[in-house]
């Protein structure tokens, strides 16, 4: 949807300065333009574009859409994960430590003969079970 609006804006020389497609707002495209009429003209040729919600937004209202969420959010110590890339791809492991600053987690493989901690990037794992360590 946003790509179609961008193509039309370039082709028809509409004065659209920015397009934002936040993951949190499914089905919405935030469009920055000088006037609401410009946005209405631009979406006329876009299929499935239903309506325009007119209004101005401050930078503070959309700032949280622009900051990326760390890859390790939602991964807790004790969770069971599957490694989805790297030399241990397909292996299952238990999370031993989470480093939010570096976006890394330390895991111990289930199939290993000796429990050796391995540090991997947070986006290289898929969470299978969110069980936490009972202390």
PDB file of N, CA and C in Angstrom, residues 9-117:
ATOM      1  N   UNK A   9       3.002   9.245  -5.818  1.00  0.00           N
ATOM      2  CA  UNK A   9       3.508  10.559  -5.412  1.00  0.00           C
ATOM      3  C   UNK A   9       4.657  10.996  -6.315  1.00  0.00           C
ATOM      4  N   UNK A  10       5.531  10.051  -6.658  1.00  0.00           N
ATOM      5  CA  UNK A  10       6.643  10.388  -7.555  1.00  0.00           C
ATOM      6  C   UNK A  10       6.141  10.661  -8.976  1.00  0.00           C
ATOM      7  N   UNK A  11       5.248   9.799  -9.444  1.00  0.00           N
ATOM      8  CA  UNK A  11       4.753   9.908 -10.816  1.00  0.00           C
ATOM      9  C   UNK A  11       3.944  11.186 -11.028  1.00  0.00           C
ATOM     10  N   UNK A  12       3.039  11.475 -10.127  1.00  0.00           N
ATOM     11  CA  UNK A  12       2.157  12.633 -10.261  1.00  0.00           C
ATOM     12  C   UNK A  12       2.722  13.894  -9.614  1.00  0.00           C
ATOM     13  N   UNK A  13       3.907  13.781  -9.029  1.00  0.00           N
ATOM     14  CA  UNK A  13       4.596  14.910  -8.387  1.00  0.00           C
ATOM     15  C   UNK A  13       3.781  15.515  -7.238  1.00  0.00           C
ATOM     16  N   UNK A  14       3.183  14.634  -6.418  1.00  0.00           N
ATOM     17  CA  UNK A  14       2.477  15.105  -5.222  1.00  0.00           C
ATOM     18  C   UNK A  14       3.501  15.518  -4.178  1.00  0.00           C
ATOM     19  N   UNK A  15       3.133  16.476  -3.361  1.00  0.00           N
ATOM     20  CA  UNK A  15       4.051  17.003  -2.346  1.00  0.00           C
ATOM     21  C   UNK A  15       3.929  16.189  -1.049  1.00  0.00           C
ATOM     22  N   UNK A  16       4.267  14.898  -1.140  1.00  0.00           N
ATOM     23  CA  UNK A  16       4.268  14.012   0.030  1.00  0.00           C
ATOM     24  C   UNK A  16       5.714  13.860   0.474  1.00  0.00           C
ATOM     25  N   UNK A  17       5.971  14.212   1.738  1.00  0.00           N
ATOM     26  CA  UNK A  17       7.354  14.213   2.221  1.00  0.00           C
ATOM     27  C   UNK A  17       7.749  12.940   2.943  1.00  0.00           C
ATOM     28  N   UNK A  18       6.802  12.214   3.537  1.00  0.00           N
ATOM     29  CA  UNK A  18       7.162  11.001   4.272  1.00  0.00           C
ATOM     30  C   UNK A  18       5.985  10.037   4.335  1.00  0.00           C
ATOM     31  N   UNK A  19       6.322   8.742   4.349  1.00  0.00           N
ATOM     32  CA  UNK A  19       5.352   7.670   4.549  1.00  0.00           C
ATOM     33  C   UNK A  19       5.877   6.781   5.668  1.00  0.00           C
ATOM     34  N   UNK A  20       5.008   6.382   6.579  1.00  0.00           N
ATOM     35  CA  UNK A  20       5.402   5.527   7.695  1.00  0.00           C
ATOM     36  C   UNK A  20       4.383   4.402   7.823  1.00  0.00           C
ATOM     37  N   UNK A  21       4.874   3.160   7.836  1.00  0.00           N
ATOM     38  CA  UNK A  21       4.014   1.991   7.985  1.00  0.00           C
ATOM     39  C   UNK A  21       4.408   1.287   9.284  1.00  0.00           C
ATOM     40  N   UNK A  22       3.780   1.651  10.406  1.00  0.00           N
ATOM     41  CA  UNK A  22       4.141   1.015  11.676  1.00  0.00           C
ATOM     42  C   UNK A  22       3.586  -0.407  11.775  1.00  0.00           C
ATOM     43  N   UNK A  23       4.395  -1.323  12.329  1.00  0.00           N
ATOM     44  CA  UNK A  23       3.957  -2.706  12.506  1.00  0.00           C
ATOM     45  C   UNK A  23       2.804  -2.807  13.494  1.00  0.00           C
ATOM     46  N   UNK A  24       2.779  -1.910  14.452  1.00  0.00           N
ATOM     47  CA  UNK A  24       1.769  -1.957  15.510  1.00  0.00           C
ATOM     48  C   UNK A  24       0.385  -1.616  14.973  1.00  0.00           C
ATOM     49  N   UNK A  25       0.303  -0.698  14.029  1.00  0.00           N
ATOM     50  CA  UNK A  25      -0.983  -0.268  13.464  1.00  0.00           C
ATOM     51  C   UNK A  25      -1.228  -0.997  12.145  1.00  0.00           C
ATOM     52  N   UNK A  26      -1.810  -2.174  12.203  1.00  0.00           N
ATOM     53  CA  UNK A  26      -2.071  -2.961  11.001  1.00  0.00           C
ATOM     54  C   UNK A  26      -3.089  -2.241  10.119  1.00  0.00           C
ATOM     55  N   UNK A  27      -2.762  -2.118   8.838  1.00  0.00           N
ATOM     56  CA  UNK A  27      -3.690  -1.526   7.895  1.00  0.00           C
ATOM     57  C   UNK A  27      -3.636  -0.018   7.796  1.00  0.00           C
ATOM     58  N   UNK A  28      -2.743   0.624   8.531  1.00  0.00           N
ATOM     59  CA  UNK A  28      -2.644   2.082   8.507  1.00  0.00           C
ATOM     60  C   UNK A  28      -1.313   2.510   7.900  1.00  0.00           C
ATOM     61  N   UNK A  29      -1.359   3.592   7.144  1.00  0.00           N
ATOM     62  CA  UNK A  29      -0.166   4.224   6.591  1.00  0.00           C
ATOM     63  C   UNK A  29      -0.210   5.680   7.017  1.00  0.00           C
ATOM     64  N   UNK A  30       0.822   6.136   7.697  1.00  0.00           N
ATOM     65  CA  UNK A  30       0.897   7.538   8.106  1.00  0.00           C
ATOM     66  C   UNK A  30       1.588   8.311   6.995  1.00  0.00           C
ATOM     67  N   UNK A  31       0.942   9.370   6.521  1.00  0.00           N
ATOM     68  CA  UNK A  31       1.441  10.145   5.389  1.00  0.00           C
ATOM     69  C   UNK A  31       1.676  11.575   5.840  1.00  0.00           C
ATOM     70  N   UNK A  32       2.863  12.101   5.512  1.00  0.00           N
ATOM     71  CA  UNK A  32       3.175  13.503   5.816  1.00  0.00           C
ATOM     72  C   UNK A  32       3.080  14.309   4.524  1.00  0.00           C
ATOM     73  N   UNK A  33       2.223  15.318   4.543  1.00  0.00           N
ATOM     74  CA  UNK A  33       2.042  16.177   3.376  1.00  0.00           C
ATOM     75  C   UNK A  33       1.713  17.585   3.849  1.00  0.00           C
ATOM     76  N   UNK A  34       1.815  18.542   2.932  1.00  0.00           N
ATOM     77  CA  UNK A  34       1.536  19.941   3.269  1.00  0.00           C
ATOM     78  C   UNK A  34       0.062  20.165   3.608  1.00  0.00           C
ATOM     79  N   UNK A  35      -0.839  19.451   2.906  1.00  0.00           N
ATOM     80  CA  UNK A  35      -2.279  19.641   3.112  1.00  0.00           C
ATOM     81  C   UNK A  35      -2.995  18.296   2.987  1.00  0.00           C
ATOM     82  N   UNK A  36      -4.126  18.113   3.674  1.00  0.00           N
ATOM     83  CA  UNK A  36      -4.864  16.847   3.588  1.00  0.00           C
ATOM     84  C   UNK A  36      -5.389  16.547   2.183  1.00  0.00           C
ATOM     85  N   UNK A  37      -5.631  17.570   1.400  1.00  0.00           N
ATOM     86  CA  UNK A  37      -6.132  17.366   0.038  1.00  0.00           C
ATOM     87  C   UNK A  37      -5.118  16.615  -0.823  1.00  0.00           C
ATOM     88  N   UNK A  38      -3.847  16.849  -0.567  1.00  0.00           N
ATOM     89  CA  UNK A  38      -2.793  16.159  -1.323  1.00  0.00           C
ATOM     90  C   UNK A  38      -2.869  14.659  -1.062  1.00  0.00           C
ATOM     91  N   UNK A  39      -3.077  14.285   0.191  1.00  0.00           N
ATOM     92  CA  UNK A  39      -3.174  12.867   0.550  1.00  0.00           C
ATOM     93  C   UNK A  39      -4.416  12.253  -0.089  1.00  0.00           C
ATOM     94  N   UNK A  40      -5.533  12.963  -0.069  1.00  0.00           N
ATOM     95  CA  UNK A  40      -6.765  12.448  -0.675  1.00  0.00           C
ATOM     96  C   UNK A  40      -6.595  12.221  -2.172  1.00  0.00           C
ATOM     97  N   UNK A  41      -5.918  13.142  -2.856  1.00  0.00           N
ATOM     98  CA  UNK A  41      -5.655  12.972  -4.287  1.00  0.00           C
ATOM     99  C   UNK A  41      -4.754  11.773  -4.527  1.00  0.00           C
ATOM    100  N   UNK A  42      -3.748  11.603  -3.679  1.00  0.00           N
ATOM    101  CA  UNK A  42      -2.776  10.524  -3.874  1.00  0.00           C
ATOM    102  C   UNK A  42      -3.403   9.147  -3.698  1.00  0.00           C
ATOM    103  N   UNK A  43      -4.357   8.998  -2.780  1.00  0.00           N
ATOM    104  CA  UNK A  43      -4.926   7.665  -2.552  1.00  0.00           C
ATOM    105  C   UNK A  43      -6.081   7.342  -3.487  1.00  0.00           C
ATOM    106  N   UNK A  44      -6.473   8.262  -4.359  1.00  0.00           N
ATOM    107  CA  UNK A  44      -7.561   7.990  -5.299  1.00  0.00           C
ATOM    108  C   UNK A  44      -7.233   6.800  -6.198  1.00  0.00           C
ATOM    109  N   UNK A  45      -5.987   6.671  -6.597  1.00  0.00           N
ATOM    110  CA  UNK A  45      -5.600   5.589  -7.494  1.00  0.00           C
ATOM    111  C   UNK A  45      -5.109   4.343  -6.788  1.00  0.00           C
ATOM    112  N   UNK A  46      -5.189   4.300  -5.475  1.00  0.00           N
ATOM    113  CA  UNK A  46      -4.691   3.153  -4.716  1.00  0.00           C
ATOM    114  C   UNK A  46      -5.863   2.233  -4.375  1.00  0.00           C
ATOM    115  N   UNK A  47      -5.818   0.981  -4.843  1.00  0.00           N
ATOM    116  CA  UNK A  47      -6.905   0.069  -4.494  1.00  0.00           C
ATOM    117  C   UNK A  47      -6.874  -0.275  -3.002  1.00  0.00           C
ATOM    118  N   UNK A  48      -8.016  -0.514  -2.423  1.00  0.00           N
ATOM    119  CA  UNK A  48      -8.194  -0.890  -1.015  1.00  0.00           C
ATOM    120  C   UNK A  48      -7.886   0.234  -0.035  1.00  0.00           C
ATOM    121  N   UNK A  49      -7.606   1.434  -0.512  1.00  0.00           N
ATOM    122  CA  UNK A  49      -7.429   2.580   0.387  1.00  0.00           C
ATOM    123  C   UNK A  49      -8.815   3.148   0.636  1.00  0.00           C
ATOM    124  N   UNK A  50      -9.291   3.024   1.853  1.00  0.00           N
ATOM    125  CA  UNK A  50     -10.688   3.359   2.129  1.00  0.00           C
ATOM    126  C   UNK A  50     -10.907   4.827   2.441  1.00  0.00           C
ATOM    127  N   UNK A  51     -10.144   5.362   3.377  1.00  0.00           N
ATOM    128  CA  UNK A  51     -10.415   6.739   3.781  1.00  0.00           C
ATOM    129  C   UNK A  51      -9.167   7.378   4.366  1.00  0.00           C
ATOM    130  N   UNK A  52      -9.300   8.664   4.626  1.00  0.00           N
ATOM    131  CA  UNK A  52      -8.223   9.448   5.228  1.00  0.00           C
ATOM    132  C   UNK A  52      -8.711   9.943   6.576  1.00  0.00           C
ATOM    133  N   UNK A  53      -7.903   9.736   7.591  1.00  0.00           N
ATOM    134  CA  UNK A  53      -8.192  10.308   8.906  1.00  0.00           C
ATOM    135  C   UNK A  53      -7.380  11.590   8.976  1.00  0.00           C
ATOM    136  N   UNK A  54      -8.062  12.703   8.855  1.00  0.00           N
ATOM    137  CA  UNK A  54      -7.369  13.987   8.803  1.00  0.00           C
ATOM    138  C   UNK A  54      -6.921  14.397  10.195  1.00  0.00           C
ATOM    139  N   UNK A  55      -5.792  15.048  10.232  1.00  0.00           N
ATOM    140  CA  UNK A  55      -5.299  15.561  11.506  1.00  0.00           C
ATOM    141  C   UNK A  55      -3.793  15.666  11.489  1.00  0.00           C
ATOM    142  N   UNK A  56      -3.300  16.440  12.411  1.00  0.00           N
ATOM    143  CA  UNK A  56      -1.859  16.628  12.536  1.00  0.00           C
ATOM    144  C   UNK A  56      -1.361  15.837  13.738  1.00  0.00           C
ATOM    145  N   UNK A  57      -0.151  15.323  13.617  1.00  0.00           N
ATOM    146  CA  UNK A  57       0.484  14.589  14.708  1.00  0.00           C
ATOM    147  C   UNK A  57       1.809  15.246  15.026  1.00  0.00           C
ATOM    148  N   UNK A  58       2.121  15.288  16.290  1.00  0.00           N
ATOM    149  CA  UNK A  58       3.431  15.813  16.679  1.00  0.00           C
ATOM    150  C   UNK A  58       4.461  14.693  16.560  1.00  0.00           C
ATOM    151  N   UNK A  59       5.727  15.073  16.583  1.00  0.00           N
ATOM    152  CA  UNK A  59       6.795  14.083  16.494  1.00  0.00           C
ATOM    153  C   UNK A  59       6.742  13.133  17.685  1.00  0.00           C
ATOM    154  N   UNK A  60       6.370  13.628  18.833  1.00  0.00           N
ATOM    155  CA  UNK A  60       6.284  12.795  20.029  1.00  0.00           C
ATOM    156  C   UNK A  60       5.273  11.668  19.898  1.00  0.00           C
ATOM    157  N   UNK A  61       4.210  11.898  19.123  1.00  0.00           N
ATOM    158  CA  UNK A  61       3.181  10.875  18.944  1.00  0.00           C
ATOM    159  C   UNK A  61       3.632   9.731  18.044  1.00  0.00           C
ATOM    160  N   UNK A  62       4.548   9.985  17.125  1.00  0.00           N
ATOM    161  CA  UNK A  62       5.004   8.933  16.214  1.00  0.00           C
ATOM    162  C   UNK A  62       6.425   8.471  16.502  1.00  0.00           C
ATOM    163  N   UNK A  63       7.072   9.070  17.468  1.00  0.00           N
ATOM    164  CA  UNK A  63       8.474   8.739  17.758  1.00  0.00           C
ATOM    165  C   UNK A  63       8.648   7.279  18.155  1.00  0.00           C
ATOM    166  N   UNK A  64       7.714   6.728  18.927  1.00  0.00           N
ATOM    167  CA  UNK A  64       7.858   5.341  19.367  1.00  0.00           C
ATOM    168  C   UNK A  64       7.731   4.352  18.207  1.00  0.00           C
ATOM    169  N   UNK A  65       7.156   4.763  17.085  1.00  0.00           N
ATOM    170  CA  UNK A  65       7.117   3.904  15.906  1.00  0.00           C
ATOM    171  C   UNK A  65       8.477   3.849  15.217  1.00  0.00           C
ATOM    172  N   UNK A  66       9.312   4.850  15.432  1.00  0.00           N
ATOM    173  CA  UNK A  66      10.586   4.968  14.735  1.00  0.00           C
ATOM    174  C   UNK A  66      11.732   4.267  15.455  1.00  0.00           C
ATOM    175  N   UNK A  67      11.600   4.027  16.754  1.00  0.00           N
ATOM    176  CA  UNK A  67      12.673   3.379  17.506  1.00  0.00           C
ATOM    177  C   UNK A  67      12.490   1.869  17.429  1.00  0.00           C
ATOM    178  N   UNK A  68      13.519   1.151  16.971  1.00  0.00           N
ATOM    179  CA  UNK A  68      13.382  -0.301  16.830  1.00  0.00           C
ATOM    180  C   UNK A  68      13.343  -0.997  18.188  1.00  0.00           C
ATOM    181  N   UNK A  69      12.583  -2.067  18.256  1.00  0.00           N
ATOM    182  CA  UNK A  69      12.478  -2.858  19.470  1.00  0.00           C
ATOM    183  C   UNK A  69      13.643  -3.850  19.489  1.00  0.00           C
ATOM    184  N   UNK A  70      14.355  -3.995  20.612  1.00  0.00           N
ATOM    185  CA  UNK A  70      15.467  -4.955  20.665  1.00  0.00           C
ATOM    186  C   UNK A  70      14.989  -6.373  20.353  1.00  0.00           C
ATOM    187  N   UNK A  71      15.866  -7.145  19.697  1.00  0.00           N
ATOM    188  CA  UNK A  71      15.505  -8.498  19.281  1.00  0.00           C
ATOM    189  C   UNK A  71      15.327  -9.443  20.459  1.00  0.00           C
ATOM    190  N   UNK A  72      15.891  -9.108  21.616  1.00  0.00           N
ATOM    191  CA  UNK A  72      15.828 -10.014  22.760  1.00  0.00           C
ATOM    192  C   UNK A  72      14.634  -9.750  23.669  1.00  0.00           C
ATOM    193  N   UNK A  73      13.785  -8.789  23.321  1.00  0.00           N
ATOM    194  CA  UNK A  73      12.599  -8.520  24.133  1.00  0.00           C
ATOM    195  C   UNK A  73      11.680  -9.733  24.049  1.00  0.00           C
ATOM    196  N   UNK A  74      11.222 -10.219  25.173  1.00  0.00           N
ATOM    197  CA  UNK A  74      10.351 -11.385  25.213  1.00  0.00           C
ATOM    198  C   UNK A  74      11.085 -12.689  25.418  1.00  0.00           C
ATOM    199  N   UNK A  75      12.416 -12.652  25.458  1.00  0.00           N
ATOM    200  CA  UNK A  75      13.203 -13.851  25.729  1.00  0.00           C
ATOM    201  C   UNK A  75      13.676 -13.759  27.175  1.00  0.00           C
ATOM    202  N   UNK A  76      13.313 -14.741  27.979  1.00  0.00           N
ATOM    203  CA  UNK A  76      13.668 -14.740  29.394  1.00  0.00           C
ATOM    204  C   UNK A  76      14.639 -15.870  29.704  1.00  0.00           C
ATOM    205  N   UNK A  77      15.336 -15.752  30.831  1.00  0.00           N
ATOM    206  CA  UNK A  77      16.206 -16.834  31.284  1.00  0.00           C
ATOM    207  C   UNK A  77      15.353 -18.065  31.538  1.00  0.00           C
ATOM    208  N   UNK A  78      15.831 -19.198  31.072  1.00  0.00           N
ATOM    209  CA  UNK A  78      15.106 -20.446  31.252  1.00  0.00           C
ATOM    210  C   UNK A  78      14.205 -20.800  30.090  1.00  0.00           C
ATOM    211  N   UNK A  79      14.012 -19.891  29.156  1.00  0.00           N
ATOM    212  CA  UNK A  79      13.160 -20.167  27.995  1.00  0.00           C
ATOM    213  C   UNK A  79      13.828 -21.201  27.097  1.00  0.00           C
ATOM    214  N   UNK A  80      13.013 -21.980  26.420  1.00  0.00           N
ATOM    215  CA  UNK A  80      13.522 -22.967  25.473  1.00  0.00           C
ATOM    216  C   UNK A  80      13.427 -22.348  24.086  1.00  0.00           C
ATOM    217  N   UNK A  81      14.559 -22.356  23.373  1.00  0.00           N
ATOM    218  CA  UNK A  81      14.629 -21.722  22.064  1.00  0.00           C
ATOM    219  C   UNK A  81      15.185 -22.700  21.040  1.00  0.00           C
ATOM    220  N   UNK A  82      14.948 -22.379  19.774  1.00  0.00           N
ATOM    221  CA  UNK A  82      15.547 -23.117  18.668  1.00  0.00           C
ATOM    222  C   UNK A  82      16.447 -22.153  17.916  1.00  0.00           C
ATOM    223  N   UNK A  83      17.671 -22.587  17.630  1.00  0.00           N
ATOM    224  CA  UNK A  83      18.595 -21.753  16.863  1.00  0.00           C
ATOM    225  C   UNK A  83      18.190 -21.844  15.395  1.00  0.00           C
ATOM    226  N   UNK A  84      18.012 -20.690  14.742  1.00  0.00           N
ATOM    227  CA  UNK A  84      17.509 -20.692  13.365  1.00  0.00           C
ATOM    228  C   UNK A  84      18.567 -20.302  12.340  1.00  0.00           C
ATOM    229  N   UNK A  85      19.796 -20.013  12.809  1.00  0.00           N
ATOM    230  CA  UNK A  85      20.880 -19.739  11.867  1.00  0.00           C
ATOM    231  C   UNK A  85      22.209 -20.018  12.548  1.00  0.00           C
ATOM    232  N   UNK A  86      23.244 -20.059  11.744  1.00  0.00           N
ATOM    233  CA  UNK A  86      24.572 -20.322  12.275  1.00  0.00           C
ATOM    234  C   UNK A  86      24.909 -21.806  12.250  1.00  0.00           C
ATOM    235  N   UNK A  87      26.055 -22.173  12.829  1.00  0.00           N
ATOM    236  CA  UNK A  87      26.496 -23.571  12.773  1.00  0.00           C
ATOM    237  C   UNK A  87      25.612 -24.529  13.582  1.00  0.00           C
ATOM    238  N   UNK A  88      24.848 -24.023  14.522  1.00  0.00           N
ATOM    239  CA  UNK A  88      23.987 -24.866  15.350  1.00  0.00           C
ATOM    240  C   UNK A  88      22.519 -24.774  14.917  1.00  0.00           C
ATOM    241  N   UNK A  89      22.285 -24.445  13.670  1.00  0.00           N
ATOM    242  CA  UNK A  89      20.923 -24.271  13.157  1.00  0.00           C
ATOM    243  C   UNK A  89      20.107 -25.544  13.380  1.00  0.00           C
ATOM    244  N   UNK A  90      18.893 -25.364  13.922  1.00  0.00           N
ATOM    245  CA  UNK A  90      18.011 -26.494  14.176  1.00  0.00           C
ATOM    246  C   UNK A  90      18.151 -27.087  15.567  1.00  0.00           C
ATOM    247  N   UNK A  91      19.176 -26.708  16.306  1.00  0.00           N
ATOM    248  CA  UNK A  91      19.395 -27.227  17.659  1.00  0.00           C
ATOM    249  C   UNK A  91      18.477 -26.525  18.649  1.00  0.00           C
ATOM    250  N   UNK A  92      18.078 -27.262  19.685  1.00  0.00           N
ATOM    251  CA  UNK A  92      17.270 -26.689  20.754  1.00  0.00           C
ATOM    252  C   UNK A  92      18.192 -26.382  21.927  1.00  0.00           C
ATOM    253  N   UNK A  93      17.850 -25.314  22.660  1.00  0.00           N
ATOM    254  CA  UNK A  93      18.704 -24.888  23.768  1.00  0.00           C
ATOM    255  C   UNK A  93      17.869 -24.195  24.830  1.00  0.00           C
ATOM    256  N   UNK A  94      18.472 -24.056  26.015  1.00  0.00           N
ATOM    257  CA  UNK A  94      17.843 -23.319  27.115  1.00  0.00           C
ATOM    258  C   UNK A  94      18.628 -22.030  27.323  1.00  0.00           C
ATOM    259  N   UNK A  95      17.903 -20.915  27.485  1.00  0.00           N
ATOM    260  CA  UNK A  95      18.525 -19.604  27.668  1.00  0.00           C
ATOM    261  C   UNK A  95      19.089 -19.518  29.084  1.00  0.00           C
ATOM    262  N   UNK A  96      20.366 -19.141  29.185  1.00  0.00           N
ATOM    263  CA  UNK A  96      21.018 -18.984  30.482  1.00  0.00           C
ATOM    264  C   UNK A  96      21.175 -17.522  30.874  1.00  0.00           C
ATOM    265  N   UNK A  97      21.364 -16.642  29.877  1.00  0.00           N
ATOM    266  CA  UNK A  97      21.572 -15.226  30.182  1.00  0.00           C
ATOM    267  C   UNK A  97      21.098 -14.401  28.989  1.00  0.00           C
ATOM    268  N   UNK A  98      20.551 -13.219  29.276  1.00  0.00           N
ATOM    269  CA  UNK A  98      20.075 -12.300  28.238  1.00  0.00           C
ATOM    270  C   UNK A  98      20.786 -10.968  28.420  1.00  0.00           C
ATOM    271  N   UNK A  99      21.442 -10.474  27.357  1.00  0.00           N
ATOM    272  CA  UNK A  99      22.114  -9.175  27.379  1.00  0.00           C
ATOM    273  C   UNK A  99      21.339  -8.245  26.449  1.00  0.00           C
ATOM    274  N   UNK A 100      20.494  -7.403  27.039  1.00  0.00           N
ATOM    275  CA  UNK A 100      19.637  -6.521  26.239  1.00  0.00           C
ATOM    276  C   UNK A 100      20.461  -5.460  25.522  1.00  0.00           C
ATOM    277  N   UNK A 101      21.520  -4.961  26.157  1.00  0.00           N
ATOM    278  CA  UNK A 101      22.355  -3.915  25.560  1.00  0.00           C
ATOM    279  C   UNK A 101      23.014  -4.360  24.270  1.00  0.00           C
ATOM    280  N   UNK A 102      23.557  -5.575  24.258  1.00  0.00           N
ATOM    281  CA  UNK A 102      24.227  -6.098  23.066  1.00  0.00           C
ATOM    282  C   UNK A 102      23.284  -6.895  22.171  1.00  0.00           C
ATOM    283  N   UNK A 103      22.038  -7.101  22.632  1.00  0.00           N
ATOM    284  CA  UNK A 103      21.051  -7.911  21.923  1.00  0.00           C
ATOM    285  C   UNK A 103      21.569  -9.324  21.672  1.00  0.00           C
ATOM    286  N   UNK A 104      22.173  -9.910  22.700  1.00  0.00           N
ATOM    287  CA  UNK A 104      22.703 -11.262  22.628  1.00  0.00           C
ATOM    288  C   UNK A 104      22.113 -12.099  23.754  1.00  0.00           C
ATOM    289  N   UNK A 105      22.054 -13.404  23.515  1.00  0.00           N
ATOM    290  CA  UNK A 105      21.647 -14.317  24.571  1.00  0.00           C
ATOM    291  C   UNK A 105      22.674 -15.435  24.664  1.00  0.00           C
ATOM    292  N   UNK A 106      22.834 -15.974  25.859  1.00  0.00           N
ATOM    293  CA  UNK A 106      23.723 -17.103  26.087  1.00  0.00           C
ATOM    294  C   UNK A 106      22.846 -18.322  26.328  1.00  0.00           C
ATOM    295  N   UNK A 107      23.116 -19.386  25.578  1.00  0.00           N
ATOM    296  CA  UNK A 107      22.299 -20.595  25.653  1.00  0.00           C
ATOM    297  C   UNK A 107      23.183 -21.810  25.912  1.00  0.00           C
ATOM    298  N   UNK A 108      22.554 -22.886  26.395  1.00  0.00           N
ATOM    299  CA  UNK A 108      23.205 -24.191  26.510  1.00  0.00           C
ATOM    300  C   UNK A 108      22.401 -25.171  25.676  1.00  0.00           C
ATOM    301  N   UNK A 109      23.088 -25.862  24.771  1.00  0.00           N
ATOM    302  CA  UNK A 109      22.423 -26.802  23.877  1.00  0.00           C
ATOM    303  C   UNK A 109      21.963 -28.041  24.635  1.00  0.00           C
ATOM    304  N   UNK A 110      20.805 -28.582  24.259  1.00  0.00           N
ATOM    305  CA  UNK A 110      20.295 -29.796  24.889  1.00  0.00           C
ATOM    306  C   UNK A 110      21.069 -31.027  24.439  1.00  0.00           C
ATOM    307  N   UNK A 111      21.450 -31.085  23.182  1.00  0.00           N
ATOM    308  CA  UNK A 111      22.077 -32.274  22.609  1.00  0.00           C
ATOM    309  C   UNK A 111      23.575 -32.364  22.872  1.00  0.00           C
ATOM    310  N   UNK A 112      24.177 -31.357  23.472  1.00  0.00           N
ATOM    311  CA  UNK A 112      25.627 -31.352  23.684  1.00  0.00           C
ATOM    312  C   UNK A 112      26.004 -32.328  24.793  1.00  0.00           C
ATOM    313  N   UNK A 113      27.153 -32.997  24.629  1.00  0.00           N
ATOM    314  CA  UNK A 113      27.654 -33.918  25.647  1.00  0.00           C
ATOM    315  C   UNK A 113      28.063 -33.155  26.899  1.00  0.00           C
ATOM    316  N   UNK A 114      28.728 -32.024  26.680  1.00  0.00           N
ATOM    317  CA  UNK A 114      29.187 -31.178  27.779  1.00  0.00           C
ATOM    318  C   UNK A 114      28.445 -29.849  27.667  1.00  0.00           C
ATOM    319  N   UNK A 115      27.810 -29.387  28.753  1.00  0.00           N
ATOM    320  CA  UNK A 115      27.065 -28.119  28.664  1.00  0.00           C
ATOM    321  C   UNK A 115      27.993 -26.911  28.536  1.00  0.00           C
ATOM    322  N   UNK A 116      28.168 -26.450  27.306  1.00  0.00           N
ATOM    323  CA  UNK A 116      29.025 -25.301  27.026  1.00  0.00           C
ATOM    324  C   UNK A 116      28.124 -24.117  26.697  1.00  0.00           C
ATOM    325  N   UNK A 117      28.304 -22.981  27.390  1.00  0.00           N
ATOM    326  CA  UNK A 117      27.486 -21.811  27.047  1.00  0.00           C
ATOM    327  C   UNK A 117      27.904 -21.220  25.697  1.00  0.00           C
TER     328      UNK A 117
END
